[in-house]
Short mmCIF file of C-alpha atoms in Angstrom, two decimals:
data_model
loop_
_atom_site.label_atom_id
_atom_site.label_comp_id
_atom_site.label_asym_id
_atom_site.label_seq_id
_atom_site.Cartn_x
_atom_site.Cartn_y
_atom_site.Cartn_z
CA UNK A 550 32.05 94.02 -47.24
CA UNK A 551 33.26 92.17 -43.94
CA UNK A 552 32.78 89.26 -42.35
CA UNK A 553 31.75 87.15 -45.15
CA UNK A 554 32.23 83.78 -44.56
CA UNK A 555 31.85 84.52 -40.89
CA UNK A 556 31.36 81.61 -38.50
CA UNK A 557 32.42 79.15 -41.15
CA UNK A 558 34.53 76.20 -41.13
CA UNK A 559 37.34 75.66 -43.76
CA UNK A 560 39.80 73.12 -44.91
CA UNK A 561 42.09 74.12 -47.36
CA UNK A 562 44.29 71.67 -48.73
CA UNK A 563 48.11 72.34 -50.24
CA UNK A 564 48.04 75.56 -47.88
CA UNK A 565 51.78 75.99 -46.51
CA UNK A 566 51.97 78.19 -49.90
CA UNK A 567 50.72 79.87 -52.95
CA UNK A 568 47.15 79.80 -53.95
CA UNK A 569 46.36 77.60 -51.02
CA UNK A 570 47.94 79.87 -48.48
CA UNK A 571 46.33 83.10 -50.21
CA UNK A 572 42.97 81.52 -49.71
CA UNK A 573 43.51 80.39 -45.91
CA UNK A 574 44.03 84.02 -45.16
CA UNK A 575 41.47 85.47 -46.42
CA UNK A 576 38.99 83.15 -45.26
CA UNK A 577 39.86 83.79 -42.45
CA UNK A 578 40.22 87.74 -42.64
CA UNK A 579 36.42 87.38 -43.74
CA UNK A 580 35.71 85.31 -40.35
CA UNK A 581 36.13 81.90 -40.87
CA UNK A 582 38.18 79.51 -38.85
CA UNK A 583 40.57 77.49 -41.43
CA UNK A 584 42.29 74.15 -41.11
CA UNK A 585 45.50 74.56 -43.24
CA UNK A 586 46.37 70.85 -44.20
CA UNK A 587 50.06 70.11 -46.20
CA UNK A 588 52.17 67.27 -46.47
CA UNK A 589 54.73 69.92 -45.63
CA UNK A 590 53.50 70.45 -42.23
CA UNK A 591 56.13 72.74 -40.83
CA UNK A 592 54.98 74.96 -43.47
CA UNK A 593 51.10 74.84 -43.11
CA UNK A 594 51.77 75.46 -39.08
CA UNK A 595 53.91 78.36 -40.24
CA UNK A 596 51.05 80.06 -41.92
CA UNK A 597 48.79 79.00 -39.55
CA UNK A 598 50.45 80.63 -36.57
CA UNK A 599 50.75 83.70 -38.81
CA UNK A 600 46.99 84.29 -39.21
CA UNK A 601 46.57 83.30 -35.37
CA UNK A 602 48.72 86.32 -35.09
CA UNK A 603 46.85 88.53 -37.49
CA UNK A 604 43.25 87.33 -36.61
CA UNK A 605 43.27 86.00 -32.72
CA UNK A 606 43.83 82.53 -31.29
CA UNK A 607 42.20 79.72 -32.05
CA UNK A 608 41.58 81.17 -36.09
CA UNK A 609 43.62 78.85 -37.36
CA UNK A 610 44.88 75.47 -37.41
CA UNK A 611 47.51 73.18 -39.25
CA UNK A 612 47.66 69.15 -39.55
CA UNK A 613 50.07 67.48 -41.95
CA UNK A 614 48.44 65.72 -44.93
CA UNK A 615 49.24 63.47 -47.90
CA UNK A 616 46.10 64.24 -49.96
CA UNK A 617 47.04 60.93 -51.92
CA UNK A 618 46.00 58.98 -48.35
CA UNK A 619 42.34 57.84 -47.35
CA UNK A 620 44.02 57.49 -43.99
CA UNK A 621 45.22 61.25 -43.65
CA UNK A 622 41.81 62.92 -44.95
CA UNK A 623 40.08 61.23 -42.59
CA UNK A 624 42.70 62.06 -40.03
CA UNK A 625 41.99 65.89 -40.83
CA UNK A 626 38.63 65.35 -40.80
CA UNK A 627 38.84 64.49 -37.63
CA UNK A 628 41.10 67.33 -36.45
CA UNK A 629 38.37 69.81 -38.38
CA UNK A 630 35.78 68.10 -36.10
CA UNK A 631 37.50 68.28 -32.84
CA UNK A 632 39.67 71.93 -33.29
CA UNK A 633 36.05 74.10 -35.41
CA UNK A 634 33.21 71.57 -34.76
CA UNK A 635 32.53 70.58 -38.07
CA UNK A 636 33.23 71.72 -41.62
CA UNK A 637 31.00 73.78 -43.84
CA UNK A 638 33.98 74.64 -46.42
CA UNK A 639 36.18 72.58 -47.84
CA UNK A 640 38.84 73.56 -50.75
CA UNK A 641 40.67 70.77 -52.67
CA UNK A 642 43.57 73.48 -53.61
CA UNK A 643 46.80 70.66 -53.45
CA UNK A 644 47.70 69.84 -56.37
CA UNK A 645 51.34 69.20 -59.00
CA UNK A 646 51.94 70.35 -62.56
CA UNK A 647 53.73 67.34 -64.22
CA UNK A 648 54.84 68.58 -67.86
CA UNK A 649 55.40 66.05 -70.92
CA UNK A 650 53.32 64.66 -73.57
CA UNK A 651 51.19 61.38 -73.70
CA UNK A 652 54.51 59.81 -74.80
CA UNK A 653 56.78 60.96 -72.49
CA UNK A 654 55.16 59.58 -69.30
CA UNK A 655 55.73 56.06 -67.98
CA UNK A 656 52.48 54.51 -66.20
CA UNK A 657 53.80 55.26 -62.75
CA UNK A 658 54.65 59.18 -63.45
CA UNK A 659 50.98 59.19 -64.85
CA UNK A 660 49.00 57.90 -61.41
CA UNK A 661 51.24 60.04 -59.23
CA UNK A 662 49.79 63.18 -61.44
CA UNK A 663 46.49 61.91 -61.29
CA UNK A 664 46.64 60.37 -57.62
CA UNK A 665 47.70 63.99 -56.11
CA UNK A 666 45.63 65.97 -58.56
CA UNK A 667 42.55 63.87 -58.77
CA UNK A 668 42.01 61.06 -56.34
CA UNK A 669 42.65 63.79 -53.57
CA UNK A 670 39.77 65.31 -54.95
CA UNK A 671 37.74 62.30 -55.05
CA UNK A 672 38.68 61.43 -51.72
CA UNK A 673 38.21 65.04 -49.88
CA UNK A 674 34.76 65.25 -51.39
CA UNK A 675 33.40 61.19 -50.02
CA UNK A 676 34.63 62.13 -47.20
CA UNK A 677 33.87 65.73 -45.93
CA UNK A 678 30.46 65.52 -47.42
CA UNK A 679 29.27 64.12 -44.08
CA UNK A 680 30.51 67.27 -42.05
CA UNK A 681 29.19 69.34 -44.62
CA UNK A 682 25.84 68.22 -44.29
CA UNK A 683 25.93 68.55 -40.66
CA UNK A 684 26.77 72.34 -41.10
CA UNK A 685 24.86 73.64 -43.63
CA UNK A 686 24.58 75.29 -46.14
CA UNK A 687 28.06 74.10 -47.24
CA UNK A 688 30.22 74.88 -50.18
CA UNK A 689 33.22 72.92 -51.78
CA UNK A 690 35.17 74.58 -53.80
CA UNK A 691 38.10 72.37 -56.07
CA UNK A 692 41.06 73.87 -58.00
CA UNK A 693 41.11 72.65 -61.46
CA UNK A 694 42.91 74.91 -63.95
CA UNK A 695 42.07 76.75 -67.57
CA UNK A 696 44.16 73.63 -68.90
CA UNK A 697 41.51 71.24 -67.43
CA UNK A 698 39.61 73.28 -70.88
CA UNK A 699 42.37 73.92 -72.99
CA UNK A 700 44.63 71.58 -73.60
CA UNK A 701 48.57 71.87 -74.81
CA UNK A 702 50.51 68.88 -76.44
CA UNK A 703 53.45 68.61 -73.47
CA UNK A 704 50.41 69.23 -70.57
CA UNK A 705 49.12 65.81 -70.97
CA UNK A 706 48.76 64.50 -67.27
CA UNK A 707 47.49 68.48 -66.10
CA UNK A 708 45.12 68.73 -68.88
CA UNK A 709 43.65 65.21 -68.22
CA UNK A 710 43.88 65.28 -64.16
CA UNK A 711 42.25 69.06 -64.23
CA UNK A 712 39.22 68.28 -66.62
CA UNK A 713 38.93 65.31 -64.59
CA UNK A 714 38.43 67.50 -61.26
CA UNK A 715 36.15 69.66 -63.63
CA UNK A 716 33.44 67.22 -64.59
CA UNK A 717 33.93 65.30 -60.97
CA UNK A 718 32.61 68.56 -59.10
CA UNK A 719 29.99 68.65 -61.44
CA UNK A 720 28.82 65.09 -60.76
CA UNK A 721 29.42 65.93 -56.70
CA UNK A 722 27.34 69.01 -57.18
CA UNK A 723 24.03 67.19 -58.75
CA UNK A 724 24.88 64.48 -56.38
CA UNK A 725 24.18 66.92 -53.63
CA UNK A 726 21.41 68.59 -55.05
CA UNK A 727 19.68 65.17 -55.75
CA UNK A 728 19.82 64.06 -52.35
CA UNK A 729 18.45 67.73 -51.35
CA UNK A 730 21.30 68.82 -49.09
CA UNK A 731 22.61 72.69 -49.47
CA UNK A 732 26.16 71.45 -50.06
CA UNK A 733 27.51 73.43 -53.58
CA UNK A 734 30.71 71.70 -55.31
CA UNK A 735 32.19 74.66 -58.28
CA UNK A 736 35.51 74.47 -60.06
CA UNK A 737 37.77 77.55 -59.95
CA UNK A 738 40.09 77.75 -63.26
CA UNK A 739 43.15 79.93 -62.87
CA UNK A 740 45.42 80.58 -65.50
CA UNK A 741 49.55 81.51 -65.06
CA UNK A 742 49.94 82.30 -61.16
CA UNK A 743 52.68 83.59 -59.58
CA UNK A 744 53.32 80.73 -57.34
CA UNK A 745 56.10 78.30 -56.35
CA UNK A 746 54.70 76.08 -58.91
CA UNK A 747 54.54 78.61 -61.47
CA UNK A 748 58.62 78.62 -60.53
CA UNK A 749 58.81 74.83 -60.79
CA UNK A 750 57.55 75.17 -64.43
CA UNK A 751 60.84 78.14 -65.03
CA UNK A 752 63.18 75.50 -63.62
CA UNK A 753 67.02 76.62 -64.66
CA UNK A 754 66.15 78.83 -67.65
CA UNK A 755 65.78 82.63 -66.89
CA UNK A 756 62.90 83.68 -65.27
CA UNK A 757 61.91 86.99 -67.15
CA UNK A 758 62.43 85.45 -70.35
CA UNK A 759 59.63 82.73 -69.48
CA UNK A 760 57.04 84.64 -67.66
CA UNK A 761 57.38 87.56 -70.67
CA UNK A 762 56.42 84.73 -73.08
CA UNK A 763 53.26 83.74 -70.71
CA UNK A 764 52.15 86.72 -70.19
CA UNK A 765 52.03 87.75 -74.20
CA UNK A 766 49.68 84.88 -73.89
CA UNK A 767 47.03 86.41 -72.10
CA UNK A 768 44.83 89.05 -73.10
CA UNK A 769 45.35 91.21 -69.98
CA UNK A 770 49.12 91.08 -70.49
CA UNK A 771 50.19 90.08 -67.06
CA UNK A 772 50.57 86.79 -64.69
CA UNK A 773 47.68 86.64 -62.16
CA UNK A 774 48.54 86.38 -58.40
CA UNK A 775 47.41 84.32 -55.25
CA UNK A 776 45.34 86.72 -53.86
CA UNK A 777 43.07 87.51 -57.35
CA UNK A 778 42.33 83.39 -57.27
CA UNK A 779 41.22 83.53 -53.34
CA UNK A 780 39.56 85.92 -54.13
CA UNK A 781 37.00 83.91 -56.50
CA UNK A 782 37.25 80.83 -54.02
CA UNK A 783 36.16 83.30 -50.48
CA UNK A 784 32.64 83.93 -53.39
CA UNK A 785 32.27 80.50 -54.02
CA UNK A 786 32.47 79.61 -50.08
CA UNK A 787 30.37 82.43 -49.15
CA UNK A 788 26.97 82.17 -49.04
CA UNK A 789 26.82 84.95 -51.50
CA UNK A 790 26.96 82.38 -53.84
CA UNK A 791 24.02 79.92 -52.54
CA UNK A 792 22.53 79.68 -56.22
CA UNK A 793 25.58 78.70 -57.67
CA UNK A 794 26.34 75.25 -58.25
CA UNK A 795 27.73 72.86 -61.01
CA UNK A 796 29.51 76.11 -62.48
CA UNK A 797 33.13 76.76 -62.81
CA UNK A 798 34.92 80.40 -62.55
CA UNK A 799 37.53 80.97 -64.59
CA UNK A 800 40.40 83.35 -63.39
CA UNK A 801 42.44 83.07 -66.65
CA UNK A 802 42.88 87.00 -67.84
CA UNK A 803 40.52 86.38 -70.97
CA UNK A 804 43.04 83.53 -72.41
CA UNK A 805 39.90 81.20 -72.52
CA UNK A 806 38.41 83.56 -74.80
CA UNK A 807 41.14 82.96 -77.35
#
């Protein structure tokens, strides 16, 4: 299949790299035009001048963003509306992984994990929902994680923040229903990625020591990798998936099952 989210219009949040820069490229290999938004902005116009390449001018586009920031998502909002004309897919992909357990954070260490993972969330939903509905049907698609339903004793702030984007999607998805608009809102749950933050996690000790330990973790015996996650997002965006809604995908190698 080609062409599947053709003549759609995507936002993709946290997309100068990993997950988020996987799914801005195949969006728009499938046809879409993406808005790559980072608060590393050098990066996002990076990748975005790399798909233009690929895919033709005027595919892609980049705007710095602090998904924290009422002020910069409606700021991209407004560069969605005036570079694609509107938005009919937006992915809430930005995100941190802030390790430690309920003791070991101090109140301010808490709201920054919860402010980046989850008000960004909040805030990209309120606010697209508008262009959504003028370019139906829409889709929103959020990144929570496998440890937004399992939880570990030193992933305190993830496992709270990423069941918290979890249940919000839900509540954004019946909101949407309710009001009778064909906007979807689904939760995508990968498990160990091979990303940059995946690296942030490895810090100083050796690499193949750590990710052989995660990987005897899942079932399937291996990490997963960008493209497998954009993979599930480009479904949920499509309109493949018009009769799904409320639901949440997990990409986790069977470790859920455990």
């Amino acid at each position: 299949m080609t062409g599947r989210v053709k003549g759609k219009k995507a936002l993709v949040t946290g997309a100068a790299q990993g997950i988020g820069a996987a799914v801005a490229e195949l969006l728009a290999r499938e046809g879409a035009q993406v808005l790559l938004t980072d608060i590393n902005e050098a990066g996002a116009r990076d990748r975005a001048e790399a798909i233009n390449a690929q895919f033709g001018a005027g595919t892609a586009f980049a705007a710095r963003h602090n998904v924290t920031s009422q002020d910069d998502w409606l700021a991209a909002l407004a560069v969605a509306s005036e570079e694609m004309g509107g938005l009919s897919i937006l992915v809430n992909n930005a995100g941190v992984v802030l390790t430690g357990s309920v003791e070991d954070f101090d109140l301010d260490e808490w709201h920054k994990g919860m402010s980046i993972n989850v008000d960004s969330v909040f805030l990209g939903c309120k606010h697209a929902i508008p262009l959504l509905r003028d370019n139906q049907p829409g889709s929103i698609v959020n990144l929570s994680s496998i440890a937004g339903l399992i939880a570990a004793a030193n992933f305190a702030n993830y496992n709270a923040s990423k069941a918290a984007v979890w249940l919000l999607s839900k509540s954004v998805a019946l909101h949407c229903a309710r009001k009778g608009w064909d906007i979807r809102c689904n939760t995508v749950h990968p498990t160990f990625i091979k990303t940059p933050i995946l690296q942030d996690l490895v810090g100083d000790k050796d690499q193949a020591t750590i990710f052989a330990k995660l990987e005897k973790q899942v079932p399937l015996g291996r990490l997963g990798e960008a493209e497998e996650v954009a993979q599930a997002v480009l479904y949920l965006a499509s309109d493949e998936s018009r009769f799904v809604t409320a639901s949440e995908l997990k990409i986790d190698g069977g470790i859920s099952a455990m």
